[in-house]
Amino acid sequence: MATWAKIKFYHVGNTMMGAAGSTLTASSTASGDYSAAYIYNMLEVNSWKAANTTTPMYITFDGGSAQGVYNADFLAIIGHNLATIGGTITLQYSTDNFAADINDAFTGFAPATDAVILKEFTAPGAKRYWRLKITGTLSAAPYMAICIWGNKVELDYASASFDPYEQDVKAQVNLSQGGYVTGIHTQYTERSLNLRFDDADSALYAKVKTWWDSSGLKNFFAAWETANNPNDVYLMRPDTRFSNPLKLGGAYRDISIQLKGRKE
């Protein structure tokens, strides 16, 4: 078994998406309410959808100025049909709007399922232009609810045990007078992650505080251990309370993070 990885967050507050002065455009968008801007609002209830199956197709980010340069080391996608339609994806970056300088952040791949996608890669340095490239002989128009790229936040190992597969089935169970189950109406299954980092130093607290300040109550991607469990990536939301008390004269803090999310 490989050495365990630390807990990581992938949130929109640590990406270039929606940065002041930037633009995000799609080379193809279906008629109706399918704006490319939906891919970074962190909601699963709306999405970008292409108008056709013509490839290659792109969703392109422009930082907007010579100073609008951004780095990235991950791509995360959820609520898509890329596996079903036979799509292949990669992320590209450029310094000249892809005129001559075109670089792949990683080798393109075809998702095996329509479940969440998380791809980490070596950060190439700050660039003004980035784009998601979709290729392949597609059987239908692609769509995505959430798609973000930016810089991951590596936290630490949790100091208290937790169950990464904790679930609560939200259901109405009907019982007869004799206690027999007569029917079950399942609404959805809720995941939970309850993380503790006791005696956390100022560097770890700064990461957590920055995540809270920039992402707030929005959904984000959380991975509890990417080295041995790379598929365990969940779209989560934090509890509304943020409280991490000082201890030992203010040198350290006990950090507690409660997360919930809908199981795919």
PDB file of C-alpha atoms in Angstrom:
ATOM      1  CA  MET A   1       0.000   0.000   0.000  1.00  0.00           C
ATOM      2  CA  ALA A   2       1.273   3.462  -0.873  1.00  0.00           C
ATOM      3  CA  THR A   3       1.784   6.080   1.789  1.00  0.00           C
ATOM      4  CA  TRP A   4      -1.517   7.693   2.661  1.00  0.00           C
ATOM      5  CA  ALA A   5      -2.214  11.106   1.190  1.00  0.00           C
ATOM      6  CA  LYS A   6      -3.411  14.021   3.277  1.00  0.00           C
ATOM      7  CA  ILE A   7      -6.987  15.289   3.092  1.00  0.00           C
ATOM      8  CA  LYS A   8      -7.496  17.657   0.162  1.00  0.00           C
ATOM      9  CA  PHE A   9     -10.069  20.284  -0.772  1.00  0.00           C
ATOM     10  CA  TYR A  10     -10.763  21.454  -4.330  1.00  0.00           C
ATOM     11  CA  HIS A  11     -12.894  24.584  -4.120  1.00  0.00           C
ATOM     12  CA  VAL A  12     -13.891  27.353  -6.505  1.00  0.00           C
ATOM     13  CA  GLY A  13     -12.335  30.009  -4.257  1.00  0.00           C
ATOM     14  CA  ASN A  14      -8.910  28.613  -5.141  1.00  0.00           C
ATOM     15  CA  THR A  15      -9.490  28.574  -8.893  1.00  0.00           C
ATOM     16  CA  MET A  16      -9.372  31.129 -11.681  1.00  0.00           C
ATOM     17  CA  MET A  17     -13.058  30.585 -12.501  1.00  0.00           C
ATOM     18  CA  GLY A  18     -15.006  33.829 -12.341  1.00  0.00           C
ATOM     19  CA  ALA A  19     -11.952  35.983 -11.637  1.00  0.00           C
ATOM     20  CA  ALA A  20     -12.421  39.727 -12.118  1.00  0.00           C
ATOM     21  CA  GLY A  21     -11.903  40.713 -15.748  1.00  0.00           C
ATOM     22  CA  SER A  22     -11.896  37.123 -16.991  1.00  0.00           C
ATOM     23  CA  THR A  23     -14.194  35.444 -19.499  1.00  0.00           C
ATOM     24  CA  LEU A  24     -15.351  31.861 -19.983  1.00  0.00           C
ATOM     25  CA  THR A  25     -16.743  30.867 -23.372  1.00  0.00           C
ATOM     26  CA  ALA A  26     -17.851  27.618 -24.976  1.00  0.00           C
ATOM     27  CA  SER A  27     -17.326  26.819 -28.645  1.00  0.00           C
ATOM     28  CA  SER A  28     -20.787  25.243 -28.681  1.00  0.00           C
ATOM     29  CA  THR A  29     -23.808  25.894 -26.450  1.00  0.00           C
ATOM     30  CA  ALA A  30     -27.291  24.446 -26.824  1.00  0.00           C
ATOM     31  CA  SER A  31     -30.248  26.789 -27.107  1.00  0.00           C
ATOM     32  CA  GLY A  32     -32.024  27.340 -23.829  1.00  0.00           C
ATOM     33  CA  ASP A  33     -30.600  27.784 -20.356  1.00  0.00           C
ATOM     34  CA  TYR A  34     -27.197  26.084 -20.755  1.00  0.00           C
ATOM     35  CA  SER A  35     -24.639  28.840 -20.153  1.00  0.00           C
ATOM     36  CA  ALA A  36     -20.979  27.890 -19.755  1.00  0.00           C
ATOM     37  CA  ALA A  37     -20.933  30.097 -16.647  1.00  0.00           C
ATOM     38  CA  TYR A  38     -22.975  27.468 -14.825  1.00  0.00           C
ATOM     39  CA  ILE A  39     -20.000  25.115 -14.578  1.00  0.00           C
ATOM     40  CA  TYR A  40     -18.418  27.101 -11.742  1.00  0.00           C
ATOM     41  CA  ASN A  41     -21.461  28.167  -9.685  1.00  0.00           C
ATOM     42  CA  MET A  42     -21.019  24.866  -7.785  1.00  0.00           C
ATOM     43  CA  LEU A  43     -24.680  23.874  -8.159  1.00  0.00           C
ATOM     44  CA  GLU A  44     -25.820  20.547  -9.598  1.00  0.00           C
ATOM     45  CA  VAL A  45     -29.232  21.819 -10.691  1.00  0.00           C
ATOM     46  CA  ASN A  46     -28.103  23.609 -13.857  1.00  0.00           C
ATOM     47  CA  SER A  47     -25.470  22.815 -16.466  1.00  0.00           C
ATOM     48  CA  TRP A  48     -23.651  23.662 -19.667  1.00  0.00           C
ATOM     49  CA  LYS A  49     -24.668  21.611 -22.690  1.00  0.00           C
ATOM     50  CA  ALA A  50     -23.258  21.664 -26.198  1.00  0.00           C
ATOM     51  CA  ALA A  51     -25.449  22.279 -29.224  1.00  0.00           C
ATOM     52  CA  ASN A  52     -24.049  19.371 -31.230  1.00  0.00           C
ATOM     53  CA  THR A  53     -21.494  16.552 -31.316  1.00  0.00           C
ATOM     54  CA  THR A  54     -18.899  18.263 -33.513  1.00  0.00           C
ATOM     55  CA  THR A  55     -15.407  17.873 -32.063  1.00  0.00           C
ATOM     56  CA  PRO A  56     -13.059  19.162 -30.958  1.00  0.00           C
ATOM     57  CA  MET A  57     -15.060  21.471 -28.737  1.00  0.00           C
ATOM     58  CA  TYR A  58     -13.712  23.786 -26.066  1.00  0.00           C
ATOM     59  CA  ILE A  59     -14.607  25.693 -22.939  1.00  0.00           C
ATOM     60  CA  THR A  60     -12.028  28.485 -22.850  1.00  0.00           C
ATOM     61  CA  PHE A  61     -10.913  30.704 -19.976  1.00  0.00           C
ATOM     62  CA  ASP A  62      -9.220  34.053 -20.685  1.00  0.00           C
ATOM     63  CA  GLY A  63      -7.659  35.809 -17.698  1.00  0.00           C
ATOM     64  CA  GLY A  64      -8.399  39.122 -19.398  1.00  0.00           C
ATOM     65  CA  SER A  65      -5.074  40.961 -19.264  1.00  0.00           C
ATOM     66  CA  ALA A  66      -1.334  40.468 -19.093  1.00  0.00           C
ATOM     67  CA  GLN A  67      -1.687  40.449 -15.313  1.00  0.00           C
ATOM     68  CA  GLY A  68      -4.570  37.976 -15.403  1.00  0.00           C
ATOM     69  CA  VAL A  69      -2.456  34.828 -15.247  1.00  0.00           C
ATOM     70  CA  TYR A  70      -3.354  31.797 -13.182  1.00  0.00           C
ATOM     71  CA  ASN A  71      -1.904  28.422 -12.278  1.00  0.00           C
ATOM     72  CA  ALA A  72      -3.661  25.082 -11.873  1.00  0.00           C
ATOM     73  CA  ASP A  73      -2.913  21.555 -10.709  1.00  0.00           C
ATOM     74  CA  PHE A  74      -6.321  19.866 -10.822  1.00  0.00           C
ATOM     75  CA  LEU A  75      -9.451  19.413 -12.910  1.00  0.00           C
ATOM     76  CA  ALA A  76     -12.732  18.311 -11.296  1.00  0.00           C
ATOM     77  CA  ILE A  77     -16.036  17.507 -13.029  1.00  0.00           C
ATOM     78  CA  ILE A  78     -19.375  16.178 -11.803  1.00  0.00           C
ATOM     79  CA  GLY A  79     -22.828  15.776 -13.344  1.00  0.00           C
ATOM     80  CA  HIS A  80     -21.643  14.847 -16.842  1.00  0.00           C
ATOM     81  CA  ASN A  81     -22.270  12.298 -19.582  1.00  0.00           C
ATOM     82  CA  LEU A  82     -18.745  12.092 -21.002  1.00  0.00           C
ATOM     83  CA  ALA A  83     -18.335   8.340 -20.533  1.00  0.00           C
ATOM     84  CA  THR A  84     -21.756   7.491 -21.945  1.00  0.00           C
ATOM     85  CA  ILE A  85     -21.215   9.515 -25.122  1.00  0.00           C
ATOM     86  CA  GLY A  86     -17.611   8.364 -25.710  1.00  0.00           C
ATOM     87  CA  GLY A  87     -15.826  11.628 -24.968  1.00  0.00           C
ATOM     88  CA  THR A  88     -12.114  12.169 -24.329  1.00  0.00           C
ATOM     89  CA  ILE A  89     -10.957  15.173 -22.311  1.00  0.00           C
ATOM     90  CA  THR A  90      -7.833  17.109 -21.545  1.00  0.00           C
ATOM     91  CA  LEU A  91      -6.991  20.536 -20.144  1.00  0.00           C
ATOM     92  CA  GLN A  92      -4.806  22.865 -22.184  1.00  0.00           C
ATOM     93  CA  TYR A  93      -2.999  26.134 -21.479  1.00  0.00           C
ATOM     94  CA  SER A  94      -1.467  28.863 -23.632  1.00  0.00           C
ATOM     95  CA  THR A  95       0.209  32.250 -23.614  1.00  0.00           C
ATOM     96  CA  ASP A  96      -1.165  33.413 -27.000  1.00  0.00           C
ATOM     97  CA  ASN A  97      -4.821  32.301 -26.989  1.00  0.00           C
ATOM     98  CA  PHE A  98      -3.910  28.956 -28.570  1.00  0.00           C
ATOM     99  CA  ALA A  99      -2.593  30.484 -31.779  1.00  0.00           C
ATOM    100  CA  ALA A 100       0.756  28.659 -31.711  1.00  0.00           C
ATOM    101  CA  ASP A 101       1.446  27.959 -28.044  1.00  0.00           C
ATOM    102  CA  ILE A 102      -0.792  24.982 -27.202  1.00  0.00           C
ATOM    103  CA  ASN A 103       0.090  22.681 -24.323  1.00  0.00           C
ATOM    104  CA  ASP A 104      -1.681  19.753 -22.674  1.00  0.00           C
ATOM    105  CA  ALA A 105      -1.678  19.827 -18.871  1.00  0.00           C
ATOM    106  CA  PHE A 106      -2.014  16.030 -18.968  1.00  0.00           C
ATOM    107  CA  THR A 107      -2.537  13.293 -21.541  1.00  0.00           C
ATOM    108  CA  GLY A 108      -6.137  13.170 -22.690  1.00  0.00           C
ATOM    109  CA  PHE A 109      -8.261  10.312 -21.371  1.00  0.00           C
ATOM    110  CA  ALA A 110     -11.741   8.876 -21.761  1.00  0.00           C
ATOM    111  CA  PRO A 111     -13.670   8.760 -18.462  1.00  0.00           C
ATOM    112  CA  ALA A 112     -14.678   5.207 -17.563  1.00  0.00           C
ATOM    113  CA  THR A 113     -17.963   6.228 -15.926  1.00  0.00           C
ATOM    114  CA  ASP A 114     -20.193   9.276 -15.584  1.00  0.00           C
ATOM    115  CA  ALA A 115     -19.209   9.603 -11.912  1.00  0.00           C
ATOM    116  CA  VAL A 116     -17.106  12.434 -10.514  1.00  0.00           C
ATOM    117  CA  ILE A 117     -13.803  13.103 -12.294  1.00  0.00           C
ATOM    118  CA  LEU A 118     -10.733  14.342 -10.432  1.00  0.00           C
ATOM    119  CA  LYS A 119      -7.457  14.690 -12.310  1.00  0.00           C
ATOM    120  CA  GLU A 120      -4.372  16.062 -10.573  1.00  0.00           C
ATOM    121  CA  PHE A 121      -1.362  17.152 -12.617  1.00  0.00           C
ATOM    122  CA  THR A 122       1.885  19.074 -12.319  1.00  0.00           C
ATOM    123  CA  ALA A 123       1.240  22.816 -12.262  1.00  0.00           C
ATOM    124  CA  PRO A 124       2.812  24.407 -15.366  1.00  0.00           C
ATOM    125  CA  GLY A 125       3.016  27.943 -13.966  1.00  0.00           C
ATOM    126  CA  ALA A 126       0.702  30.905 -14.346  1.00  0.00           C
ATOM    127  CA  LYS A 127      -0.954  31.244 -17.764  1.00  0.00           C
ATOM    128  CA  ARG A 128      -3.554  33.631 -19.146  1.00  0.00           C
ATOM    129  CA  TYR A 129      -5.429  31.111 -21.310  1.00  0.00           C
ATOM    130  CA  TRP A 130      -6.814  27.731 -20.292  1.00  0.00           C
ATOM    131  CA  ARG A 131      -9.364  25.478 -21.961  1.00  0.00           C
ATOM    132  CA  LEU A 132     -11.085  22.152 -21.521  1.00  0.00           C
ATOM    133  CA  LYS A 133     -10.893  20.171 -24.755  1.00  0.00           C
ATOM    134  CA  ILE A 134     -13.452  17.479 -25.607  1.00  0.00           C
ATOM    135  CA  THR A 135     -12.757  15.100 -28.478  1.00  0.00           C
ATOM    136  CA  GLY A 136     -14.030  11.770 -29.749  1.00  0.00           C
ATOM    137  CA  THR A 137     -16.846  10.465 -31.910  1.00  0.00           C
ATOM    138  CA  LEU A 138     -19.673  11.521 -29.641  1.00  0.00           C
ATOM    139  CA  SER A 139     -23.016   9.721 -29.589  1.00  0.00           C
ATOM    140  CA  ALA A 140     -24.795  12.755 -28.085  1.00  0.00           C
ATOM    141  CA  ALA A 141     -24.081  16.334 -27.071  1.00  0.00           C
ATOM    142  CA  PRO A 142     -21.948  16.573 -23.910  1.00  0.00           C
ATOM    143  CA  TYR A 143     -23.101  18.302 -20.754  1.00  0.00           C
ATOM    144  CA  MET A 144     -21.534  19.127 -17.386  1.00  0.00           C
ATOM    145  CA  ALA A 145     -23.055  20.532 -14.208  1.00  0.00           C
ATOM    146  CA  ILE A 146     -19.786  21.475 -12.487  1.00  0.00           C
ATOM    147  CA  CYS A 147     -16.314  21.739 -14.009  1.00  0.00           C
ATOM    148  CA  ILE A 148     -13.519  23.657 -12.272  1.00  0.00           C
ATOM    149  CA  TRP A 149      -9.752  23.815 -12.533  1.00  0.00           C
ATOM    150  CA  GLY A 150      -7.316  25.544 -10.206  1.00  0.00           C
ATOM    151  CA  ASN A 151      -5.054  24.824  -7.248  1.00  0.00           C
ATOM    152  CA  LYS A 152      -5.816  22.086  -4.744  1.00  0.00           C
ATOM    153  CA  VAL A 153      -5.596  22.712  -0.998  1.00  0.00           C
ATOM    154  CA  GLU A 154      -3.730  19.986   0.858  1.00  0.00           C
ATOM    155  CA  LEU A 155      -4.647  20.047   4.539  1.00  0.00           C
ATOM    156  CA  ASP A 156      -3.236  17.345   6.844  1.00  0.00           C
ATOM    157  CA  TYR A 157      -4.006  13.953   8.292  1.00  0.00           C
ATOM    158  CA  ALA A 158      -7.052  13.998  10.552  1.00  0.00           C
ATOM    159  CA  SER A 159      -6.189  13.715  14.242  1.00  0.00           C
ATOM    160  CA  ALA A 160      -9.389  11.819  15.100  1.00  0.00           C
ATOM    161  CA  SER A 161     -10.899   8.781  13.428  1.00  0.00           C
ATOM    162  CA  PHE A 162     -13.738   9.258  10.945  1.00  0.00           C
ATOM    163  CA  ASP A 163     -15.712   7.096   8.544  1.00  0.00           C
ATOM    164  CA  PRO A 164     -15.190   8.218   4.928  1.00  0.00           C
ATOM    165  CA  TYR A 165     -18.216   6.161   3.911  1.00  0.00           C
ATOM    166  CA  GLU A 166     -20.667   7.471   6.504  1.00  0.00           C
ATOM    167  CA  GLN A 167     -24.136   7.680   4.949  1.00  0.00           C
ATOM    168  CA  ASP A 168     -27.692   8.481   5.956  1.00  0.00           C
ATOM    169  CA  VAL A 169     -30.501   7.289   3.690  1.00  0.00           C
ATOM    170  CA  LYS A 170     -33.246   9.909   3.572  1.00  0.00           C
ATOM    171  CA  ALA A 171     -36.389   7.812   3.231  1.00  0.00           C
ATOM    172  CA  GLN A 172     -39.981   7.444   4.336  1.00  0.00           C
ATOM    173  CA  VAL A 173     -40.481   3.943   5.730  1.00  0.00           C
ATOM    174  CA  ASN A 174     -44.101   2.837   6.135  1.00  0.00           C
ATOM    175  CA  LEU A 175     -44.917   0.230   8.759  1.00  0.00           C
ATOM    176  CA  SER A 176     -48.057  -1.776   9.394  1.00  0.00           C
ATOM    177  CA  GLN A 177     -49.688  -1.902  12.812  1.00  0.00           C
ATOM    178  CA  GLY A 178     -47.790  -5.107  13.383  1.00  0.00           C
ATOM    179  CA  GLY A 179     -44.442  -3.505  12.544  1.00  0.00           C
ATOM    180  CA  TYR A 180     -44.053  -4.986   9.077  1.00  0.00           C
ATOM    181  CA  VAL A 181     -42.501  -2.838   6.370  1.00  0.00           C
ATOM    182  CA  THR A 182     -45.211  -2.008   3.840  1.00  0.00           C
ATOM    183  CA  GLY A 183     -43.296   0.414   1.675  1.00  0.00           C
ATOM    184  CA  ILE A 184     -40.140   2.489   1.398  1.00  0.00           C
ATOM    185  CA  HIS A 185     -39.835   5.779  -0.467  1.00  0.00           C
ATOM    186  CA  THR A 186     -36.162   6.692  -0.780  1.00  0.00           C
ATOM    187  CA  GLN A 187     -35.409  10.343  -1.551  1.00  0.00           C
ATOM    188  CA  TYR A 188     -31.604  10.377  -1.623  1.00  0.00           C
ATOM    189  CA  THR A 189     -28.553   9.230   0.332  1.00  0.00           C
ATOM    190  CA  GLU A 190     -26.526  11.815   2.237  1.00  0.00           C
ATOM    191  CA  ARG A 191     -22.792  11.482   2.820  1.00  0.00           C
ATOM    192  CA  SER A 192     -21.048  12.904   5.877  1.00  0.00           C
ATOM    193  CA  LEU A 193     -17.403  13.698   6.611  1.00  0.00           C
ATOM    194  CA  ASN A 194     -16.532  14.846  10.125  1.00  0.00           C
ATOM    195  CA  LEU A 195     -12.930  15.998  10.248  1.00  0.00           C
ATOM    196  CA  ARG A 196     -10.833  17.063  13.230  1.00  0.00           C
ATOM    197  CA  PHE A 197      -7.366  18.561  13.244  1.00  0.00           C
ATOM    198  CA  ASP A 198      -6.338  19.022  16.874  1.00  0.00           C
ATOM    199  CA  ASP A 199      -3.335  21.164  17.817  1.00  0.00           C
ATOM    200  CA  ALA A 200      -3.298  22.671  14.325  1.00  0.00           C
ATOM    201  CA  ASP A 201      -0.634  25.284  13.637  1.00  0.00           C
ATOM    202  CA  SER A 202      -1.170  28.664  12.013  1.00  0.00           C
ATOM    203  CA  ALA A 203      -0.294  27.382   8.526  1.00  0.00           C
ATOM    204  CA  LEU A 204      -3.052  24.764   8.560  1.00  0.00           C
ATOM    205  CA  TYR A 205      -5.548  27.182  10.062  1.00  0.00           C
ATOM    206  CA  ALA A 206      -4.729  29.727   7.337  1.00  0.00           C
ATOM    207  CA  LYS A 207      -5.641  27.161   4.662  1.00  0.00           C
ATOM    208  CA  VAL A 208      -8.932  26.346   6.371  1.00  0.00           C
ATOM    209  CA  LYS A 209      -9.773  30.013   6.971  1.00  0.00           C
ATOM    210  CA  THR A 210      -9.017  30.914   3.342  1.00  0.00           C
ATOM    211  CA  TRP A 211     -11.251  28.073   2.139  1.00  0.00           C
ATOM    212  CA  TRP A 212     -14.087  29.255   4.383  1.00  0.00           C
ATOM    213  CA  ASP A 213     -13.712  32.921   3.433  1.00  0.00           C
ATOM    214  CA  SER A 214     -13.513  32.314  -0.325  1.00  0.00           C
ATOM    215  CA  SER A 215     -15.873  29.352  -0.750  1.00  0.00           C
ATOM    216  CA  GLY A 216     -18.288  29.794   2.151  1.00  0.00           C
ATOM    217  CA  LEU A 217     -21.285  27.475   2.098  1.00  0.00           C
ATOM    218  CA  LYS A 218     -20.827  26.520  -1.550  1.00  0.00           C
ATOM    219  CA  ASN A 219     -20.349  22.952  -2.658  1.00  0.00           C
ATOM    220  CA  PHE A 220     -16.762  21.858  -3.195  1.00  0.00           C
ATOM    221  CA  PHE A 221     -14.846  18.660  -3.880  1.00  0.00           C
ATOM    222  CA  ALA A 222     -13.249  16.813  -0.961  1.00  0.00           C
ATOM    223  CA  ALA A 223     -10.912  13.817  -1.149  1.00  0.00           C
ATOM    224  CA  TRP A 224     -10.051  12.034   2.068  1.00  0.00           C
ATOM    225  CA  GLU A 225      -7.153   9.963   0.661  1.00  0.00           C
ATOM    226  CA  THR A 226      -6.144  10.149  -2.995  1.00  0.00           C
ATOM    227  CA  ALA A 227      -3.131   7.801  -2.948  1.00  0.00           C
ATOM    228  CA  ASN A 228      -4.957   4.536  -2.215  1.00  0.00           C
ATOM    229  CA  ASN A 229      -8.565   5.636  -2.718  1.00  0.00           C
ATOM    230  CA  PRO A 230      -8.459   7.952  -5.756  1.00  0.00           C
ATOM    231  CA  ASN A 231     -12.122   7.429  -6.602  1.00  0.00           C
ATOM    232  CA  ASP A 232     -13.325   8.611  -3.193  1.00  0.00           C
ATOM    233  CA  VAL A 233     -13.956  12.206  -4.232  1.00  0.00           C
ATOM    234  CA  TYR A 234     -17.165  13.763  -2.970  1.00  0.00           C
ATOM    235  CA  LEU A 235     -19.076  16.958  -3.661  1.00  0.00           C
ATOM    236  CA  MET A 236     -19.663  18.336  -0.166  1.00  0.00           C
ATOM    237  CA  ARG A 237     -20.922  21.443   1.624  1.00  0.00           C
ATOM    238  CA  PRO A 238     -19.844  22.699   5.063  1.00  0.00           C
ATOM    239  CA  ASP A 239     -21.886  23.216   8.184  1.00  0.00           C
ATOM    240  CA  THR A 240     -23.064  26.794   8.666  1.00  0.00           C
ATOM    241  CA  ARG A 241     -20.988  27.184  11.835  1.00  0.00           C
ATOM    242  CA  PHE A 242     -17.261  27.990  11.664  1.00  0.00           C
ATOM    243  CA  SER A 243     -15.589  27.686  15.071  1.00  0.00           C
ATOM    244  CA  ASN A 244     -12.007  26.609  15.693  1.00  0.00           C
ATOM    245  CA  PRO A 245     -10.932  27.632  19.215  1.00  0.00           C
ATOM    246  CA  LEU A 246      -7.461  28.744  20.196  1.00  0.00           C
ATOM    247  CA  LYS A 247      -5.504  26.707  22.721  1.00  0.00           C
ATOM    248  CA  LEU A 248      -2.113  26.614  24.443  1.00  0.00           C
ATOM    249  CA  GLY A 249      -1.885  30.377  24.739  1.00  0.00           C
ATOM    250  CA  GLY A 250      -3.052  30.967  21.183  1.00  0.00           C
ATOM    251  CA  ALA A 251      -0.249  29.053  19.474  1.00  0.00           C
ATOM    252  CA  TYR A 252      -2.531  26.291  18.180  1.00  0.00           C
ATOM    253  CA  ARG A 253      -6.169  25.600  17.367  1.00  0.00           C
ATOM    254  CA  ASP A 254      -8.536  22.654  17.415  1.00  0.00           C
ATOM    255  CA  ILE A 255     -10.127  22.639  13.962  1.00  0.00           C
ATOM    256  CA  SER A 256     -13.432  20.878  13.383  1.00  0.00           C
ATOM    257  CA  ILE A 257     -15.073  20.605   9.943  1.00  0.00           C
ATOM    258  CA  GLN A 258     -18.457  18.954   9.373  1.00  0.00           C
ATOM    259  CA  LEU A 259     -19.360  18.228   5.764  1.00  0.00           C
ATOM    260  CA  LYS A 260     -22.434  16.797   4.078  1.00  0.00           C
ATOM    261  CA  GLY A 261     -23.255  15.988   0.488  1.00  0.00           C
ATOM    262  CA  ARG A 262     -25.528  13.986  -1.775  1.00  0.00           C
ATOM    263  CA  LYS A 263     -24.207  10.573  -2.732  1.00  0.00           C
ATOM    264  CA  GLU A 264     -24.009  10.138  -6.517  1.00  0.00           C
TER     265      GLU A 264
END
